[in-house]
Coordinates of C-alpha atoms and ligand atoms in Angstrom, one line a residue:
X332 CA 21.4 -26.9 -9.0
X333 CA 17.6 -25.1 -9.8
X334 CA 17.9 -21.3 -10.8
X335 CA 15.8 -18.9 -11.7
X336 CA 15.9 -15.3 -13.5
X337 CA 15.5 -12.2 -10.8
X338 CA 15.7 -8.3 -11.8
X339 CA 18.4 -7.0 -9.3
X340 CA 19.4 -4.0 -8.4
X341 CA 23.5 -3.2 -8.7
X342 CA 23.4 0.2 -7.6
X343 CA 21.2 3.3 -7.1
X344 CA 20.8 5.1 -10.1
X345 CA 21.4 2.6 -12.5
X346 CA 18.9 0.1 -14.4
X347 CA 18.1 -3.2 -13.1
X348 CA 19.6 -6.4 -14.6
X349 CA 18.1 -10.0 -15.3
X350 CA 20.4 -12.7 -13.5
X351 CA 20.3 -16.1 -12.8
X352 CA 20.6 -17.0 -9.8
X353 CA 19.5 -19.7 -7.6
X354 CA 16.6 -20.7 -6.6
X355 CA 16.3 -20.5 -2.5
X356 CA 15.1 -23.2 -0.2
X357 CA 12.8 -22.6 2.1
X358 CA 13.4 -23.0 6.1
X359 CA 11.6 -24.9 8.2
X360 CA 8.7 -22.3 9.2
X361 CA 8.8 -20.5 5.8
X362 CA 7.9 -21.3 1.9
X363 CA 8.7 -20.9 -1.8
X364 CA 6.1 -19.2 -3.8
X365 CA 6.1 -19.2 -7.5
X366 CA 5.4 -15.7 -8.7
X367 CA 2.7 -15.2 -10.6
X368 CA 2.0 -11.3 -10.7
X369 CA 3.9 -8.8 -8.7
X370 CA 2.4 -4.9 -8.3
X371 CA 4.5 -2.1 -8.7
X372 CA 4.4 0.9 -7.1
X373 CA 5.3 4.8 -7.9
X374 CA 7.3 4.6 -5.1
X375 CA 9.6 2.1 -6.4
X376 CA 11.1 4.6 -9.4
X377 CA 11.8 7.2 -6.5
X378 CA 13.9 4.5 -4.2
X379 CA 15.8 3.1 -7.2
X380 CA 16.3 6.0 -8.9
X381 CA 17.7 7.5 -6.1
X382 CA 15.6 10.7 -6.3
X383 CA 16.3 12.0 -2.6
X384 CA 19.8 11.2 -3.8
X385 CA 20.2 10.2 -0.1
X386 CA 20.8 6.6 -0.8
X387 CA 24.2 5.5 -0.3
X388 CA 25.2 1.4 0.2
X389 CA 25.4 1.7 3.9
X390 CA 22.3 3.0 4.3
X391 CA 20.6 1.2 6.8
X392 CA 17.1 1.2 5.9
X393 CA 17.5 0.2 2.3
X394 CA 18.5 -3.6 1.5
X395 CA 22.1 -4.8 0.6
X396 CA 23.6 -4.9 -3.0
X397 CA 22.2 -6.4 -5.6
X398 CA 18.9 -6.5 -3.9
X399 CA 15.7 -8.0 -5.4
X400 CA 12.7 -5.2 -4.9
X401 CA 9.6 -6.3 -5.5
X402 CA 6.8 -5.5 -2.9
X403 CA 3.6 -7.2 -3.6
X404 CA 4.2 -10.1 -4.6
X405 CA 0.9 -13.0 -5.4
X406 CA 1.2 -17.3 -6.8
X407 CA 1.8 -20.5 -6.1
X408 CA 2.9 -22.2 -3.4
X409 CA 5.9 -24.5 -4.5
X410 CA 7.5 -26.1 -1.5
X411 CA 6.6 -25.6 2.2
X412 CA 9.2 -26.0 5.4
X413 CA 8.8 -29.0 7.2
X414 CA 7.3 -27.4 10.2
X415 CA 4.5 -25.6 7.7
X416 CA 1.4 -27.1 8.8
X417 CA -1.8 -25.7 7.3
X418 CA -0.1 -24.5 3.1
X419 CA 0.3 -26.6 0.7
X420 CA 2.2 -26.9 -2.4
X421 CA -0.4 -25.6 -5.3
X422 CA -2.1 -23.2 -3.0
X423 CA -2.6 -19.4 -4.5
X424 CA -1.6 -16.8 -2.1
X425 CA -0.6 -13.1 -2.0
X426 CA 3.1 -12.4 0.2
X427 CA 2.7 -10.1 2.6
X428 CA 5.8 -8.4 2.8
X429 CA 5.6 -6.8 6.1
X430 CA 8.5 -8.8 8.6
X431 CA 9.0 -8.4 11.8
X432 CA 11.9 -9.7 14.5
X433 CA 9.6 -12.1 16.5
X434 CA 11.2 -12.5 19.6
X435 CA 11.3 -8.5 20.9
X436 CA 8.5 -7.2 23.6
X437 CA 6.3 -6.0 20.5
X438 CA 6.5 -9.0 18.9
X439 CA 6.2 -11.4 21.9
X440 CA 3.3 -9.5 22.9
X441 CA 1.6 -9.6 19.2
X442 CA 2.0 -6.1 18.0
X443 CA 4.2 -6.9 15.7
X444 CA 3.4 -4.1 13.6
X445 CA 5.1 -2.1 16.2
X446 CA 8.4 -4.2 16.1
X447 CA 11.8 -1.7 16.0
X448 CA 12.3 -4.0 13.3
X449 CA 9.9 -3.6 11.1
X450 CA 11.3 -4.6 7.6
X451 CA 9.0 -4.6 4.0
X452 CA 10.8 -7.7 2.1
X453 CA 11.3 -6.4 -1.5
X454 CA 11.5 -2.9 -0.6
X455 CA 13.6 -1.6 2.4
X456 CA 13.2 -1.7 6.2
X457 CA 14.8 -1.2 9.8
X458 CA 16.4 -4.5 9.7
X459 CA 20.0 -5.4 7.5
X460 CA 19.3 -8.7 9.2
X461 CA 15.6 -9.8 8.6
X462 CA 16.5 -8.2 4.5
X463 CA 19.4 -10.5 4.7
X464 CA 17.3 -13.8 5.4
X465 CA 15.0 -12.4 3.8
X466 CA 16.3 -10.9 0.7
X467 CA 13.9 -12.4 -2.5
X468 CA 11.0 -9.5 -3.7
X469 CA 8.4 -10.0 -5.9
X470 CA 10.4 -9.3 -8.9
X471 CA 11.9 -12.8 -9.3
X472 CA 10.8 -16.4 -10.3
X473 CA 10.8 -17.6 -6.8
X474 CA 10.6 -16.4 -3.5
X475 CA 10.8 -17.8 0.5
X476 CA 8.5 -16.0 3.3
X477 CA 7.1 -17.1 6.6
X478 CA 4.0 -19.0 5.9
X479 CA 2.3 -16.8 8.5
X480 CA 3.0 -14.2 6.1
X481 CA 0.4 -15.5 3.6
X482 CA -2.8 -14.5 2.2
X483 CA -4.8 -17.0 0.8
X484 CA -6.4 -16.3 -2.9
X485 CA -10.1 -17.7 -3.8
X486 CA -10.7 -18.4 -7.6
X487 CA -12.3 -15.1 -7.8
X488 CA -9.1 -12.6 -7.0
X489 CA -7.1 -13.3 -9.7
X490 CA -3.3 -13.2 -9.2
X491 CA -3.0 -9.3 -10.9
X492 CA -5.4 -7.5 -8.4
X493 CA -3.8 -9.2 -5.4
X494 CA -0.5 -7.8 -6.5
X495 CA -2.6 -4.8 -5.4
X496 CA -3.2 -5.6 -1.8
X497 CA -0.7 -3.3 -0.7
X498 CA -2.5 -0.5 -0.9
X499 CA -6.0 -2.0 -0.6
X500 CA -4.4 -3.0 3.1
X501 CA -3.2 0.4 3.9
X502 CA -6.0 2.1 3.2
X503 CA -8.0 -0.9 5.1
X504 CA -5.9 -1.1 8.0
X505 CA -5.9 2.8 8.3
X506 CA -9.9 3.0 8.0
X507 CA -10.3 0.9 10.6
X508 CA -8.6 2.2 13.1
X509 CA -10.8 5.5 12.7
X510 CA -13.3 3.5 12.6
X511 CA -15.2 3.6 9.2
X512 CA -18.8 1.8 8.9
X513 CA -22.4 2.1 8.6
X514 CA -24.0 5.4 8.9
X515 CA -20.4 6.8 9.2
X516 CA -19.0 9.9 6.3
X517 CA -15.9 9.8 5.4
X518 CA -13.7 12.1 3.7
X519 CA -10.5 10.6 1.4
X520 CA -8.3 13.2 1.0
X521 CA -6.8 12.3 -2.6
X522 CA -9.6 10.2 -3.6
X523 CA -8.3 9.3 -7.3
X524 CA -4.7 8.3 -6.4
X525 CA -3.7 4.5 -6.0
X526 CA -4.2 4.4 -2.1
X527 CA -7.2 6.9 -2.9
X528 CA -9.4 5.0 -5.3
X529 CA -8.7 1.8 -2.8
X530 CA -9.7 3.9 -0.1
X531 CA -13.2 4.7 -1.8
X532 CA -12.6 0.7 -2.9
X533 CA -12.9 -0.1 1.1
X534 CA -15.5 2.2 2.4
X535 CA -17.9 1.5 0.0
X536 CA -17.6 -2.6 1.3
X537 CA -17.1 -1.2 5.0
X538 CA -20.7 0.4 4.9
X539 CA -20.1 4.0 5.0
X540 CA -22.8 6.0 4.0
X541 CA -21.3 9.5 3.0
X542 CA -17.7 9.4 1.3
X543 CA -16.4 12.4 0.5
X544 CA -12.9 13.1 -1.8
X545 CA -11.1 15.7 -2.9
X546 CA -8.6 15.5 -5.9
X547 CA -6.6 18.0 -8.4
X548 CA -8.0 16.0 -12.0
X549 CA -11.6 16.3 -12.6
X550 CA -11.6 13.4 -15.1
X551 CA -10.5 10.8 -12.8
X552 CA -12.8 12.0 -10.0
X553 CA -16.0 12.0 -12.3
X554 CA -14.9 8.1 -12.1
X555 CA -14.4 7.8 -8.7
X556 CA -17.9 8.9 -8.3
X557 CA -19.4 7.1 -11.0
X558 CA -18.2 4.0 -8.8
X559 CA -21.5 4.8 -6.5
X560 CA -22.9 8.0 -7.3
X561 CA -25.4 8.6 -4.5
X562 CA -22.3 7.6 -1.5
X563 CA -19.7 9.6 -3.2
X564 CA -19.2 12.8 -3.8
X565 CA -15.6 15.1 -5.6
X566 CA -14.4 18.8 -5.2
X567 CA -11.5 19.2 -7.1
X568 CA -9.5 21.3 -5.0
X569 CA -5.8 23.1 -5.7
X570 CA -3.4 23.4 -2.4
X571 CA -4.5 26.3 -0.9
X572 CA -7.8 27.6 -0.1
X573 CA -8.8 30.1 -2.6
X574 CA -10.9 32.0 0.3
X575 CA -11.4 32.0 3.6
X576 CA -13.6 30.6 4.9
X577 CA -12.1 27.6 2.9
X578 CA -14.5 26.6 0.4
X579 CA -13.7 22.8 1.1
X580 CA -14.5 22.7 4.5
X581 CA -17.8 25.0 3.7
X582 CA -18.2 22.1 1.1
X583 CA -17.6 19.0 3.8
X584 CA -19.6 20.3 6.4
X585 CA -22.6 20.8 4.6
X586 CA -22.7 17.4 2.8
X587 CA -22.1 16.0 6.3
X588 CA -24.6 16.9 8.5
X589 CA -23.6 20.6 8.8
X590 CA -20.7 19.6 11.6
X591 CA -17.9 17.8 9.7
X592 CA -17.1 15.0 8.0
X593 CA -16.7 11.4 11.2
X594 CA -13.4 10.6 9.8
X595 CA -10.4 11.0 7.1
X596 CA -8.0 9.5 5.6
X597 CA -4.8 11.1 4.3
X598 CA -3.9 9.5 1.3
X599 CA -1.7 13.2 -0.5
X600 CA 1.2 11.9 -2.5
X601 CA 5.0 12.7 -1.6
X602 CA 5.4 16.1 -2.3
X603 CA 2.0 17.8 -1.3
X604 CA 2.7 20.7 0.9
X605 CA 1.0 20.3 4.9
X606 CA -1.6 22.7 4.3
X607 CA -3.2 20.2 1.7
X608 CA -3.5 18.4 4.6
X609 CA -4.5 21.1 6.8
X610 CA -7.5 21.6 5.6
X611 CA -8.8 17.8 5.3
X612 CA -8.2 17.5 9.3
X613 CA -10.1 20.9 9.2
X614 CA -13.4 19.1 7.8
X615 CA -13.7 16.6 10.5
X616 CA -16.4 17.1 12.8
X617 CA -16.0 17.6 16.8
X618 CA -14.3 14.6 18.4
X619 CA -13.8 13.0 14.4
X620 CA -10.8 10.9 14.0
X621 CA -7.7 11.2 10.9
X622 CA -5.6 8.7 10.1
X623 CA -2.3 9.2 8.1
X624 CA -1.5 6.7 5.2
X625 CA -0.1 9.7 2.8
X626 CA 3.4 11.3 2.2
X627 CA 3.0 15.0 3.3
X628 CA 6.9 15.1 4.3
X629 CA 6.1 19.1 5.4
X630 CA 5.5 19.7 9.2
X631 CA 2.1 20.7 10.2
X632 CA 0.8 24.1 11.5
X633 CA -1.5 21.4 14.0
X634 CA -3.0 24.0 16.6
X635 CA -2.9 21.7 19.9
X636 CA -5.4 23.9 21.9
X637 CA -8.1 23.7 18.8
X638 CA -7.4 19.7 18.6
X639 CA -7.8 19.4 22.7
X640 CA -11.2 21.6 22.4
X641 CA -12.5 20.0 19.6
X642 CA -11.9 16.6 20.4
X643 CA -9.6 15.4 17.5
X644 CA -7.6 12.5 16.5
X645 CA -4.9 12.2 14.7
X646 CA -2.7 8.9 14.0
X647 CA -0.2 7.5 11.7
X648 CA -1.1 4.1 10.6
X649 CA 1.5 1.8 7.8
X650 CA 0.5 -1.3 6.0
X651 CA -1.6 -4.3 7.0
X652 CA -1.7 -7.4 8.8
X653 CA -1.7 -11.1 7.1
X654 CA -5.7 -10.9 8.9
X655 CA -6.2 -7.4 7.7
X656 CA -5.9 -9.4 4.0
X657 CA -7.6 -12.2 4.4
X658 CA -10.4 -9.9 5.4
X659 CA -10.4 -8.1 2.0
X660 CA -10.5 -11.6 -0.4
X661 CA -12.9 -12.8 2.0
X662 CA -14.8 -9.8 0.9
X663 CA -13.3 -9.7 -2.6
X664 CA -14.8 -13.1 -2.5
X665 CA -18.3 -12.2 -1.6
X666 CA -18.5 -9.6 -3.8
X667 CA -18.4 -6.5 -1.3
X668 CA -15.2 -5.2 -2.5
X669 CA -15.2 -4.5 -6.0
X670 CA -12.1 -5.4 -7.6
X671 CA -12.9 -4.9 -10.9
X672 CA -12.3 -1.3 -12.0
X673 CA -8.8 -1.8 -11.7
X674 CA -7.0 -1.9 -15.2
X675 CA -4.3 -4.1 -15.0
X676 CA -0.9 -3.7 -17.0
X677 CA 0.7 -6.1 -17.0
X678 CA 4.3 -6.3 -18.1
X679 CA 6.8 -9.3 -18.7
X680 CA 9.9 -9.2 -16.0
X681 CA 12.2 -8.1 -18.8
X682 CA 10.6 -4.5 -19.1
X683 CA 10.9 -3.9 -15.4
X684 CA 13.1 -0.5 -16.2
X685 CA 10.2 0.5 -19.1
X686 CA 7.6 0.6 -16.8
X687 CA 9.4 1.8 -14.1
X688 CA 10.3 4.6 -16.2
X689 CA 6.8 5.1 -17.4
X690 CA 4.8 5.2 -13.8
X691 CA 3.5 8.8 -14.7
X692 CA 1.7 7.9 -17.8
X693 CA -1.7 6.7 -15.5
X694 CA -5.1 7.0 -15.2
X695 CA -5.0 7.7 -11.3
X696 CA -5.3 4.9 -9.3
X697 CA -7.6 3.3 -11.6
X698 CA -4.0 1.7 -13.4
X699 CA -2.6 -1.4 -11.9
X700 CA 1.4 -2.0 -12.9
X701 CA 1.5 -5.8 -12.3
X702 CA 5.4 -7.3 -13.8
X703 CA 4.7 -10.9 -14.6
X704 CA 8.2 -12.9 -13.6
X705 CA 7.2 -15.9 -15.5
X706 CA 8.0 -14.1 -18.6
X707 CA 11.3 -13.0 -19.4
X708 CA 11.3 -12.2 -22.9
Ligands
ZN890 ZN1 9.7 -7.5 17.1

């Protein structure tokens, strides 16, 4: 029996332990991937430490314990199931962790991301059955996954950069929904964070002409602007407006044709107030479209009459499809999407608890936290 090392969580609020377990066998339509790098998102620290104090073993959104977390695995295909025909052992891949049931009305009609059982492998989700079927997150040396979840990596995209695709993809799918493209202006609310920086890099790749970004840390904002000084404008803003009319809205309108931006993507972190998102919404022009991938949890004081008369759209977006993952690595291979600004901070699997405890120490979105499960000592 072949065995592997996996970092497993046995109880919320406790450190993970490195356990030796059996290497799984891929089912007919699955593949076995040897993980070379797994991205770690800052929110994982909140999840496994039971930050909100609400997680119990019978919490239906969380995987059964002991659980193997790890949202963004990249590695090499080790084995394929007997019904996998277009993926071969040895291929470099990113594993999209988005799982759906495959047989509900939404899945059958090709809208898998609207599946009521939608689940993120290696994180949490809406289906205990799916979490039991795919219990391997990327903080393990091998994982199984459906062949349909694989994004094939060109040689020019490193495993470390691929381990960041979760954030990139979240931003990309959202920005596609609001039509970011040539000639368009976009406001990225929270541009220097893990999501916001990736949104900025993608907006440059997608041809957005004017990219406006808010943040709090002027030094980080200056680094973001330096990515493309002619196209990116940044403004450090407090959470609440300092005056009326709001200086943020005045600034955005002035830079965007006098009327406001075409699109807005909200990338604010957990704990940000509703007012911080509302201010960005008010930067939209008439007919402007907003999409939310941030973590504002307060109820927004939305004026439906204002939305109607100004033809404002606001949409939520979660994660990204495997096809969108293929788009992004193609852009990276072509050189239009620049991944070189990421600073990879790679740690061995044996340091997973230290990594989780130290995630506040980062240069905003520029730091890319990666665990290498091939190293356990
Ligand atoms: Zn379904």
